[in-house]
CSV table of C-alpha atoms and ligand atoms in Angstrom, one decimal:
chain,number,residue,atom,x,y,z
A,180,UNK,CA,-5.2,-35.0,0.7
A,181,UNK,CA,-6.7,-32.6,-1.8
A,182,UNK,CA,-10.2,-32.9,-3.1
A,183,UNK,CA,-9.5,-31.9,-6.7
A,184,UNK,CA,-13.1,-32.5,-7.9
A,185,UNK,CA,-14.4,-29.9,-5.4
A,186,UNK,CA,-11.5,-27.6,-6.1
A,187,UNK,CA,-12.4,-27.6,-9.8
A,188,UNK,CA,-15.9,-26.4,-9.0
A,189,UNK,CA,-14.4,-23.2,-7.5
A,190,UNK,CA,-13.0,-22.2,-10.9
A,191,UNK,CA,-15.7,-21.0,-13.3
A,192,UNK,CA,-13.5,-21.1,-16.4
A,193,UNK,CA,-12.9,-24.9,-16.0
A,194,UNK,CA,-16.4,-25.7,-17.0
A,195,UNK,CA,-16.1,-23.8,-20.3
A,196,UNK,CA,-15.2,-25.1,-23.7
A,197,UNK,CA,-12.4,-24.2,-26.1
A,198,UNK,CA,-12.9,-25.0,-29.8
A,199,UNK,CA,-16.0,-27.0,-28.8
A,200,UNK,CA,-14.0,-29.3,-26.4
A,201,UNK,CA,-13.9,-29.1,-22.6
A,202,UNK,CA,-11.0,-26.7,-21.7
A,203,UNK,CA,-7.9,-28.4,-20.5
A,204,UNK,CA,-5.8,-25.6,-19.1
A,205,UNK,CA,-2.1,-26.5,-19.0
A,206,UNK,CA,-0.5,-23.1,-19.3
A,207,UNK,CA,-0.3,-22.4,-15.6
A,208,UNK,CA,3.3,-21.3,-15.7
A,209,UNK,CA,2.2,-18.4,-17.9
A,210,UNK,CA,-0.7,-17.5,-15.7
A,211,UNK,CA,-3.1,-19.4,-13.5
A,212,UNK,CA,-6.9,-19.5,-13.5
A,213,UNK,CA,-8.9,-17.6,-10.7
A,214,UNK,CA,-11.3,-19.1,-8.2
A,215,UNK,CA,-14.7,-17.5,-7.8
A,216,UNK,CA,-13.7,-16.3,-4.3
A,217,UNK,CA,-10.9,-14.1,-5.8
A,218,UNK,CA,-13.2,-12.7,-8.5
A,219,UNK,CA,-15.9,-12.0,-6.0
A,220,UNK,CA,-13.6,-10.3,-3.5
A,221,UNK,CA,-12.4,-7.9,-6.2
A,222,UNK,CA,-16.0,-7.3,-7.3
A,223,UNK,CA,-17.1,-6.7,-3.7
A,224,UNK,CA,-14.5,-4.0,-3.3
A,225,UNK,CA,-15.7,-2.1,-6.4
A,226,UNK,CA,-19.4,-2.7,-5.5
A,227,UNK,CA,-19.4,-1.9,-1.8
A,228,UNK,CA,-16.3,0.0,-0.5
A,229,UNK,CA,-14.4,1.5,-3.5
A,230,UNK,CA,-12.3,4.4,-2.1
A,231,UNK,CA,-8.7,5.4,-2.2
A,232,UNK,CA,-6.4,4.2,0.6
A,233,UNK,CA,-4.3,6.1,3.2
A,234,UNK,CA,-6.2,9.3,2.5
A,235,UNK,CA,-9.9,9.4,3.3
A,236,UNK,CA,-11.1,9.5,6.9
A,237,UNK,CA,-14.6,8.2,6.0
A,238,UNK,CA,-15.8,4.7,6.6
A,239,UNK,CA,-15.3,3.1,3.2
A,240,UNK,CA,-11.9,4.6,2.8
A,241,UNK,CA,-10.9,3.2,6.1
A,242,UNK,CA,-12.3,-0.2,5.1
A,243,UNK,CA,-10.4,-0.2,1.8
A,244,UNK,CA,-7.1,0.7,3.7
A,245,UNK,CA,-7.7,-2.0,6.2
A,246,UNK,CA,-8.3,-4.6,3.5
A,247,UNK,CA,-5.2,-3.5,1.6
A,248,UNK,CA,-3.1,-3.8,4.7
A,249,UNK,CA,-4.7,-7.2,5.5
A,250,UNK,CA,-3.6,-8.4,2.1
A,251,UNK,CA,0.0,-7.3,2.8
A,252,UNK,CA,0.0,-9.1,6.2
A,253,UNK,CA,-1.3,-12.2,4.5
A,254,UNK,CA,1.6,-12.1,2.0
A,255,UNK,CA,4.2,-11.5,4.7
A,256,UNK,CA,2.9,-14.5,6.6
A,257,UNK,CA,2.7,-16.6,3.4
A,258,UNK,CA,6.5,-16.3,2.8
A,259,UNK,CA,7.4,-16.0,6.5
A,260,UNK,CA,8.7,-12.4,6.2
A,261,UNK,CA,9.3,-10.5,9.5
A,262,UNK,CA,6.3,-8.2,8.8
A,263,UNK,CA,4.5,-6.3,6.1
A,264,UNK,CA,7.2,-3.6,6.2
A,265,UNK,CA,9.2,-6.0,4.1
A,266,UNK,CA,6.5,-6.4,1.4
A,267,UNK,CA,6.5,-4.0,-1.5
A,268,UNK,CA,3.7,-4.3,-4.0
A,269,UNK,CA,4.7,-3.9,-7.6
A,270,UNK,CA,3.1,-4.8,-10.9
A,271,UNK,CA,4.7,-8.2,-11.1
A,272,UNK,CA,8.0,-10.2,-10.7
A,273,UNK,CA,9.6,-8.3,-13.5
A,274,UNK,CA,9.0,-4.9,-11.9
A,275,UNK,CA,10.2,-6.3,-8.5
A,276,UNK,CA,13.5,-7.3,-10.0
A,277,UNK,CA,13.9,-4.1,-11.9
A,278,UNK,CA,13.2,-2.2,-8.7
A,279,UNK,CA,16.2,-4.0,-7.1
A,280,UNK,CA,18.5,-3.4,-10.1
A,281,UNK,CA,17.5,0.3,-10.4
A,282,UNK,CA,17.5,1.2,-6.7
A,283,UNK,CA,19.9,-1.1,-4.8
A,284,UNK,CA,21.9,-1.9,-8.0
A,285,UNK,CA,22.5,1.6,-9.1
A,286,UNK,CA,23.7,2.6,-5.6
A,287,UNK,CA,25.9,-0.4,-4.9
A,288,UNK,CA,27.2,-1.8,-8.2
A,289,UNK,CA,30.3,0.1,-9.3
A,290,UNK,CA,32.6,-0.1,-12.4
A,291,UNK,CA,34.3,-3.5,-12.5
A,292,UNK,CA,32.0,-5.2,-10.0
A,293,UNK,CA,30.6,-8.6,-10.8
A,294,UNK,CA,26.9,-9.5,-11.0
A,295,UNK,CA,26.2,-13.3,-11.0
A,296,UNK,CA,23.1,-14.9,-12.6
A,297,UNK,CA,22.6,-18.3,-14.2
A,298,UNK,CA,22.0,-19.8,-17.7
A,299,UNK,CA,18.5,-20.8,-16.7
A,300,UNK,CA,17.1,-17.3,-16.0
A,301,UNK,CA,13.9,-15.8,-17.4
A,302,UNK,CA,14.5,-12.5,-19.3
A,303,UNK,CA,13.0,-10.8,-16.2
A,304,UNK,CA,16.0,-11.9,-14.2
A,305,UNK,CA,18.5,-11.2,-16.9
A,306,UNK,CA,17.7,-8.0,-18.8
A,307,UNK,CA,17.6,-5.8,-15.7
A,308,UNK,CA,21.1,-7.0,-14.8
A,309,UNK,CA,22.4,-6.5,-18.4
A,310,UNK,CA,21.1,-2.9,-18.3
A,311,UNK,CA,22.6,-2.3,-14.9
A,312,UNK,CA,26.0,-3.8,-15.9
A,313,UNK,CA,26.0,-1.5,-19.0
A,314,UNK,CA,24.9,1.6,-17.0
A,315,UNK,CA,27.5,1.1,-14.3
A,316,UNK,CA,30.3,-0.6,-16.1
A,317,UNK,CA,29.9,-3.9,-14.2
A,318,UNK,CA,30.6,-7.4,-15.4
A,319,UNK,CA,27.7,-9.9,-15.8
A,320,UNK,CA,28.7,-13.5,-15.2
A,321,UNK,CA,26.7,-16.8,-15.6
A,322,UNK,CA,26.5,-20.0,-13.6
A,323,UNK,CA,26.6,-22.8,-16.1
A,324,UNK,CA,23.9,-25.3,-16.7
A,325,UNK,CA,24.9,-28.9,-16.2
A,326,UNK,CA,23.3,-30.1,-19.4
A,327,UNK,CA,23.4,-33.8,-18.6
A,328,UNK,CA,21.3,-33.3,-15.5
A,329,UNK,CA,19.4,-30.1,-16.3
A,330,UNK,CA,20.6,-28.6,-12.9
A,331,UNK,CA,22.9,-25.7,-12.2
A,332,UNK,CA,26.5,-26.7,-12.3
A,333,UNK,CA,27.6,-26.2,-8.6
A,334,UNK,CA,31.2,-26.3,-9.6
A,335,UNK,CA,30.6,-23.4,-11.9
A,336,UNK,CA,28.7,-21.5,-9.1
A,337,UNK,CA,31.7,-22.0,-6.8
A,338,UNK,CA,34.1,-20.8,-9.5
A,339,UNK,CA,32.1,-17.7,-10.2
A,340,UNK,CA,31.7,-16.9,-6.5
A,341,UNK,CA,35.5,-16.6,-6.3
A,342,UNK,CA,35.1,-13.3,-8.1
A,343,UNK,CA,33.2,-12.0,-5.1
A,344,UNK,CA,30.1,-10.8,-7.0
A,345,UNK,CA,28.0,-8.0,-5.4
A,346,UNK,CA,24.8,-9.9,-6.1
A,347,UNK,CA,23.7,-13.4,-7.0
A,348,UNK,CA,20.3,-13.5,-8.7
A,349,UNK,CA,18.8,-16.9,-9.3
A,350,UNK,CA,15.5,-18.5,-10.1
A,351,UNK,CA,14.1,-21.0,-7.6
A,352,UNK,CA,12.3,-22.9,-10.3
A,353,UNK,CA,13.1,-22.8,-14.0
A,354,UNK,CA,10.0,-21.9,-16.2
A,355,UNK,CA,11.4,-24.1,-19.0
A,356,UNK,CA,13.1,-27.1,-17.3
A,357,UNK,CA,11.0,-27.2,-14.2
A,358,UNK,CA,14.3,-27.7,-12.2
A,359,UNK,CA,14.0,-26.7,-8.5
A,360,UNK,CA,17.2,-25.0,-7.5
A,361,UNK,CA,18.5,-25.3,-3.9
A,362,UNK,CA,18.3,-21.6,-3.2
A,363,UNK,CA,19.0,-22.0,0.5
A,364,UNK,CA,22.4,-23.6,-0.2
A,365,UNK,CA,23.2,-21.1,-3.0
A,366,UNK,CA,22.3,-18.2,-0.6
A,367,UNK,CA,24.6,-19.6,2.0
A,368,UNK,CA,27.5,-20.0,-0.4
A,369,UNK,CA,26.9,-16.5,-1.9
A,370,UNK,CA,26.8,-14.8,1.5
A,371,UNK,CA,30.1,-16.3,2.4
A,372,UNK,CA,31.5,-14.2,-0.4
A,373,UNK,CA,29.7,-11.1,0.8
A,374,UNK,CA,27.1,-11.1,-2.1
A,375,UNK,CA,23.5,-10.1,-1.7
A,376,UNK,CA,21.0,-12.8,-3.0
A,377,UNK,CA,17.9,-12.3,-5.0
A,378,UNK,CA,15.6,-15.2,-5.6
A,379,UNK,CA,13.1,-15.1,-8.5
A,380,UNK,CA,10.1,-16.9,-7.0
A,381,UNK,CA,7.7,-16.5,-10.0
A,382,UNK,CA,7.5,-20.2,-10.5
A,383,UNK,CA,8.0,-21.4,-7.0
A,384,UNK,CA,5.8,-19.3,-4.7
A,385,UNK,CA,2.6,-20.6,-6.4
A,386,UNK,CA,3.5,-24.2,-5.9
A,387,UNK,CA,5.5,-24.9,-2.7
A,388,UNK,CA,5.9,-23.5,0.8
A,389,UNK,CA,8.2,-20.5,0.9
A,390,UNK,CA,10.2,-19.4,3.9
A,391,UNK,CA,12.4,-16.4,3.1
A,392,UNK,CA,13.9,-16.5,6.6
A,393,UNK,CA,15.1,-20.1,6.1
A,394,UNK,CA,16.3,-19.4,2.5
A,395,UNK,CA,18.0,-16.3,4.0
A,396,UNK,CA,17.7,-14.4,0.7
A,397,UNK,CA,18.0,-10.7,0.7
A,398,UNK,CA,15.3,-10.2,-2.0
A,399,UNK,CA,12.5,-12.5,-3.2
A,400,UNK,CA,10.2,-11.6,-6.2
A,401,UNK,CA,6.9,-13.1,-7.3
A,402,UNK,CA,3.6,-12.4,-9.1
A,403,UNK,CA,0.0,-12.8,-7.9
A,404,UNK,CA,-1.3,-13.8,-11.3
A,405,UNK,CA,0.5,-17.2,-11.3
A,406,UNK,CA,-0.9,-18.1,-7.9
A,407,UNK,CA,-4.7,-17.8,-8.4
A,408,UNK,CA,-4.6,-14.0,-8.0
A,409,UNK,CA,-5.3,-11.1,-10.4
A,410,UNK,CA,-2.8,-9.7,-12.9
A,411,UNK,CA,-1.2,-6.3,-12.2
A,412,UNK,CA,0.1,-7.1,-8.7
A,413,UNK,CA,3.4,-8.6,-7.6
A,414,UNK,CA,5.7,-8.6,-4.7
A,415,UNK,CA,9.2,-7.6,-3.8
A,416,UNK,CA,10.2,-8.9,-0.4
A,417,UNK,CA,13.5,-7.6,1.0
A,418,UNK,CA,15.1,-7.6,4.4
A,419,UNK,CA,14.1,-4.5,6.3
A,420,UNK,CA,17.6,-3.2,6.8
A,421,UNK,CA,18.2,-3.4,3.1
A,422,UNK,CA,15.0,-1.6,2.2
A,423,UNK,CA,15.8,1.1,4.8
A,424,UNK,CA,19.0,1.8,2.9
A,425,UNK,CA,17.4,1.9,-0.5
A,426,UNK,CA,16.1,4.9,-2.3
A,427,UNK,CA,12.7,4.9,-4.1
A,428,UNK,CA,12.8,4.9,-7.9
A,429,UNK,CA,9.4,6.5,-8.4
A,430,UNK,CA,8.4,9.7,-6.6
A,431,UNK,CA,4.9,11.1,-6.0
A,432,UNK,CA,2.0,10.9,-3.6
A,433,UNK,CA,2.0,8.6,-0.6
A,434,UNK,CA,5.7,7.7,-0.6
A,435,UNK,CA,6.7,10.9,1.2
A,436,UNK,CA,6.6,12.0,4.8
A,437,UNK,CA,7.3,15.7,4.2
A,438,UNK,CA,7.9,17.8,1.1
A,439,UNK,CA,9.1,21.3,0.7
A,440,UNK,CA,9.9,23.1,-2.6
A,441,UNK,CA,13.4,21.6,-2.9
A,442,UNK,CA,13.5,18.4,-0.9
A,443,UNK,CA,11.5,15.7,0.8
A,444,UNK,CA,11.7,12.9,3.3
A,445,UNK,CA,10.5,9.4,2.7
A,446,UNK,CA,7.5,7.7,4.1
A,447,UNK,CA,8.0,4.7,6.4
A,448,UNK,CA,8.3,1.2,4.9
A,449,UNK,CA,6.8,-0.3,2.8
A,450,UNK,CA,5.0,2.9,1.5
A,451,UNK,CA,8.3,4.6,0.5
A,452,UNK,CA,8.3,2.4,-2.6
A,453,UNK,CA,4.6,2.7,-3.5
A,454,UNK,CA,4.2,6.1,-5.1
A,455,UNK,CA,0.7,7.1,-6.4
A,456,UNK,CA,-2.6,5.4,-5.9
A,457,UNK,CA,-2.0,1.6,-5.4
A,458,UNK,CA,-3.6,-1.3,-7.3
A,459,UNK,CA,-6.1,-1.6,-4.4
A,460,UNK,CA,-8.6,-4.0,-6.0
A,461,UNK,CA,-6.0,-6.5,-7.1
A,462,UNK,CA,-4.2,-6.3,-3.8
A,463,UNK,CA,-7.4,-7.3,-2.1
A,464,UNK,CA,-7.9,-10.1,-4.7
A,465,UNK,CA,-4.4,-11.3,-4.1
A,466,UNK,CA,-5.2,-11.6,-0.4
A,467,UNK,CA,-8.2,-13.8,-1.3
A,468,UNK,CA,-5.9,-16.0,-3.5
A,469,UNK,CA,-3.6,-16.5,-0.6
A,470,UNK,CA,-6.5,-17.4,1.7
A,471,UNK,CA,-7.5,-20.0,-0.9
A,472,UNK,CA,-4.0,-21.5,-1.2
A,473,UNK,CA,-3.7,-21.5,2.6
A,474,UNK,CA,-6.9,-23.4,3.0
A,475,UNK,CA,-5.6,-26.2,0.8
A,476,UNK,CA,-2.1,-26.0,2.2
A,477,UNK,CA,1.1,-25.4,0.2
A,478,UNK,CA,2.6,-28.8,1.3
A,479,UNK,CA,-0.5,-30.5,-0.1
A,480,UNK,CA,-0.3,-28.5,-3.3
A,481,UNK,CA,3.4,-29.3,-3.8
A,482,UNK,CA,2.9,-33.0,-3.3
A,483,UNK,CA,-0.2,-33.2,-5.4
A,484,UNK,CA,1.6,-31.5,-8.3
A,485,UNK,CA,4.7,-33.7,-7.9
A,486,UNK,CA,2.4,-36.8,-8.1
A,487,UNK,CA,0.7,-35.7,-11.4
A,488,UNK,CA,4.0,-34.5,-12.9
A,489,UNK,CA,5.7,-37.8,-12.1
A,490,UNK,CA,2.9,-39.7,-13.7
A,491,UNK,CA,2.9,-37.5,-16.8
A,492,UNK,CA,6.7,-37.8,-17.1
A,493,UNK,CA,6.6,-41.6,-16.8
A,494,UNK,CA,3.8,-41.8,-19.5
A,495,UNK,CA,5.7,-39.4,-21.8
A,496,UNK,CA,8.9,-41.3,-21.4
A,497,UNK,CA,7.2,-44.4,-22.9
A,498,UNK,CA,6.2,-42.6,-26.1
A,499,UNK,CA,8.6,-42.9,-29.0
A,500,UNK,CA,10.0,-39.6,-30.4
A,501,UNK,CA,8.7,-37.5,-27.5
A,502,UNK,CA,11.6,-35.6,-26.0
A,503,UNK,CA,11.5,-34.1,-22.5
A,504,UNK,CA,13.6,-31.1,-21.6
A,505,UNK,CA,14.3,-31.1,-17.8
A,506,UNK,CA,15.1,-33.6,-15.0
A,507,UNK,CA,13.5,-37.0,-15.4
A,508,UNK,CA,10.7,-38.5,-13.2
A,509,UNK,CA,13.3,-40.3,-11.0
A,510,UNK,CA,14.4,-36.9,-9.8
A,511,UNK,CA,10.9,-35.7,-9.0
A,512,UNK,CA,11.9,-34.1,-5.7
A,513,UNK,CA,14.0,-31.6,-7.7
A,514,UNK,CA,11.3,-30.9,-10.3
A,515,UNK,CA,8.1,-28.8,-10.5
A,516,UNK,CA,5.0,-29.3,-12.7
A,517,UNK,CA,6.5,-27.6,-15.8
A,518,UNK,CA,7.2,-30.0,-18.6
A,519,UNK,CA,8.8,-28.7,-21.8
A,520,UNK,CA,8.7,-31.2,-24.7
A,521,UNK,CA,9.1,-31.8,-28.4
A,522,UNK,CA,7.5,-34.4,-30.7
A,523,UNK,CA,9.9,-35.6,-33.5
A,524,UNK,CA,10.9,-32.6,-35.6
A,525,UNK,CA,7.4,-31.0,-35.4
A,526,UNK,CA,7.6,-27.3,-34.7
A,527,UNK,CA,6.4,-26.3,-31.2
A,528,UNK,CA,3.8,-23.9,-32.6
A,529,UNK,CA,2.3,-26.8,-34.7
A,530,UNK,CA,2.1,-28.9,-31.6
A,531,UNK,CA,0.3,-26.1,-29.7
A,532,UNK,CA,-2.1,-25.6,-32.6
A,533,UNK,CA,-3.1,-29.3,-32.6
A,534,UNK,CA,-3.5,-29.2,-28.8
A,535,UNK,CA,-5.6,-26.1,-29.2
A,536,UNK,CA,-7.9,-27.9,-31.6
A,537,UNK,CA,-8.4,-30.5,-28.8
A,538,UNK,CA,-9.3,-27.9,-26.2
A,539,UNK,CA,-5.8,-28.0,-24.6
A,540,UNK,CA,-4.0,-24.8,-23.7
A,541,UNK,CA,-0.2,-25.1,-23.7
A,542,UNK,CA,2.5,-22.6,-24.5
A,543,UNK,CA,5.1,-22.9,-27.3
A,544,UNK,CA,8.1,-20.7,-27.9
A,545,UNK,CA,11.3,-19.7,-26.1
A,546,UNK,CA,9.3,-18.9,-22.9
A,547,UNK,CA,11.2,-15.6,-22.4
A,548,UNK,CA,14.3,-17.6,-21.7
A,549,UNK,CA,16.1,-17.3,-25.1
A,550,UNK,CA,19.7,-18.0,-23.9
A,551,UNK,CA,18.6,-21.2,-22.2
A,552,UNK,CA,16.3,-22.5,-25.0
A,553,UNK,CA,18.5,-21.4,-28.0
A,554,UNK,CA,22.0,-21.8,-26.7
A,555,UNK,CA,21.7,-24.6,-24.1
A,556,UNK,CA,18.8,-26.7,-25.4
A,557,UNK,CA,19.6,-25.9,-29.1
A,558,UNK,CA,16.0,-25.3,-29.9
A,559,UNK,CA,14.2,-22.3,-31.5
A,560,UNK,CA,11.1,-23.2,-29.5
A,561,UNK,CA,9.7,-25.9,-27.2
A,562,UNK,CA,6.2,-26.9,-26.3
A,563,UNK,CA,5.4,-26.6,-22.6
A,564,UNK,CA,2.6,-27.9,-20.4
A,565,UNK,CA,2.4,-26.8,-16.8
A,566,UNK,CA,0.2,-28.2,-14.0
A,567,UNK,CA,-1.7,-26.6,-11.1
A,568,UNK,CA,-4.0,-27.7,-8.3
A,569,UNK,CA,-7.0,-28.2,-10.6
A,570,UNK,CA,-5.3,-30.5,-13.2
A,571,UNK,CA,-6.1,-34.2,-13.2
A,572,UNK,CA,-4.7,-37.4,-14.5
A,573,UNK,CA,-7.8,-37.8,-16.7
A,574,UNK,CA,-7.0,-34.4,-18.3
A,575,UNK,CA,-3.6,-35.8,-19.1
A,576,UNK,CA,-5.3,-38.6,-21.0
A,577,UNK,CA,-6.5,-35.9,-23.5
A,578,UNK,CA,-2.8,-34.8,-23.8
A,579,UNK,CA,-1.9,-38.3,-24.8
A,580,UNK,CA,-4.6,-38.3,-27.4
A,581,UNK,CA,-3.4,-34.9,-28.7
A,582,UNK,CA,0.2,-36.3,-29.0
A,583,UNK,CA,-1.2,-39.2,-31.1
A,584,UNK,CA,-3.0,-36.7,-33.3
A,585,UNK,CA,0.2,-34.6,-33.8
A,586,UNK,CA,2.2,-37.8,-34.7
A,587,UNK,CA,-0.5,-38.8,-37.2
A,588,UNK,CA,-0.8,-35.4,-38.9
A,589,UNK,CA,3.0,-34.8,-39.1
A,590,UNK,CA,3.8,-38.5,-39.8
A,591,UNK,CA,6.1,-39.0,-36.8
A,592,UNK,CA,6.9,-42.6,-36.0
B,832,C6P,N1,7.0,-16.5,-17.0
B,832,C6P,C1,6.0,-18.0,-18.6
B,832,C6P,O1,5.1,-18.4,-19.4
B,832,C6P,P1,5.8,-11.6,-14.7
B,832,C6P,O2,5.5,-11.6,-16.1
B,832,C6P,O3,6.6,-10.4,-14.3
B,832,C6P,O4,4.7,-11.9,-13.8
B,832,C6P,O5,6.8,-12.9,-14.4
B,832,C6P,C2,8.1,-12.9,-15.0
B,832,C6P,C3,8.8,-14.2,-14.8
B,832,C6P,C4,9.9,-14.1,-14.0
B,832,C6P,N2,10.6,-15.3,-13.7
B,832,C6P,C5,10.2,-16.5,-14.1
B,832,C6P,C6,10.9,-17.7,-13.7
B,832,C6P,C7,9.0,-16.6,-14.9
B,832,C6P,O6,8.6,-17.8,-15.3
B,832,C6P,C8,8.3,-15.4,-15.2
B,832,C6P,C9,7.1,-15.5,-16.1
B,832,C6P,C10,5.9,-16.8,-17.8
B,832,C6P,O7,7.0,-18.8,-18.3
B,832,C6P,C11,5.5,-15.6,-18.7
B,832,C6P,S1,6.8,-15.2,-19.8
């Protein structure tokens, strides 16, 4: 099992205060905190072997290239990709999905084709498809949310698949409801209809073991900053044969093999998609984050988080006028550590402000999932706490106190 006390010591920020109170960081779905090993690995690069990659033939340039490639191999292994040729570094999940829509989408989606996404998508897995549909004259369809269960409506999925969409893009974990979607089964159903499958792994890769071969998805996108790594680096995984058929969307240095005045040939994978100087420091830091996660074990992380989430959901369900959005604790296997909630009719921003005064960082708003929050949940904003490996049950006690304070200030029964 996990030694959370010792894990907490690895995160310098967790011993700081916010508004004079010990920081209780519960906004991990937005971005996670970073352990000292990640911060140090980045600093070590800048201090001792800062050089550009794939260019210099001197010692520190070779060292930088080697560390960058090591990071990619680490990522490939982490999600069980066939090799680092299938790992494209981007800025974040958003850029990874846009890369698919702009490159694969532009070439393969024609007028009248169907693109299938779901009602629980983050804007990052919605807007790129809206733009593509508008550009190419395609039709954007949605798998409905089963509101009584906060799961995707599988009947609706099957109905939409009858239209033989060219691509199905779905989140593995909802950043609002915490619902874990069975992407393996969705992928199997979608492939039967000849669709490609993109999985948005922004909220899953940090919290559970990922096996892209077993899911059998064609694309998988995620961000380093939500999994203990630095901002500014994300991943697009895609099956090798698909990447080979795709064109780059950004041209420049490093992504070419040969160039003459009027044409060029592409570099081999994965470099074909990484034009210009890469985000070397953050790639190296990302590698350190994966080392850290591997040391604890993704299975352990997943079960620890499910334990604390179940406890929190049970406690919250006993409080009058606290409403939870998402599957209940008796469905914990289908739920991640994201808990969106409301207290009476108090605005989510007021809740977050009271929490802030108690040193607790949570997020309030539509969480970049406006169609879900506004149309399906009928809310303009919801408050959201989200757990990670360093959160404890005793931190959750401060949440219960903050809820009492909200109720008192806003006179909620
Ligand atoms: N959600 C949240 O607070 P980026 O920003 O590109 O690293 O990740 C985008 C993204 C894509 N898909 C899902 C399911 C997400 O949750 C996110 C990021 C954060 O919920 C910031 S809006």
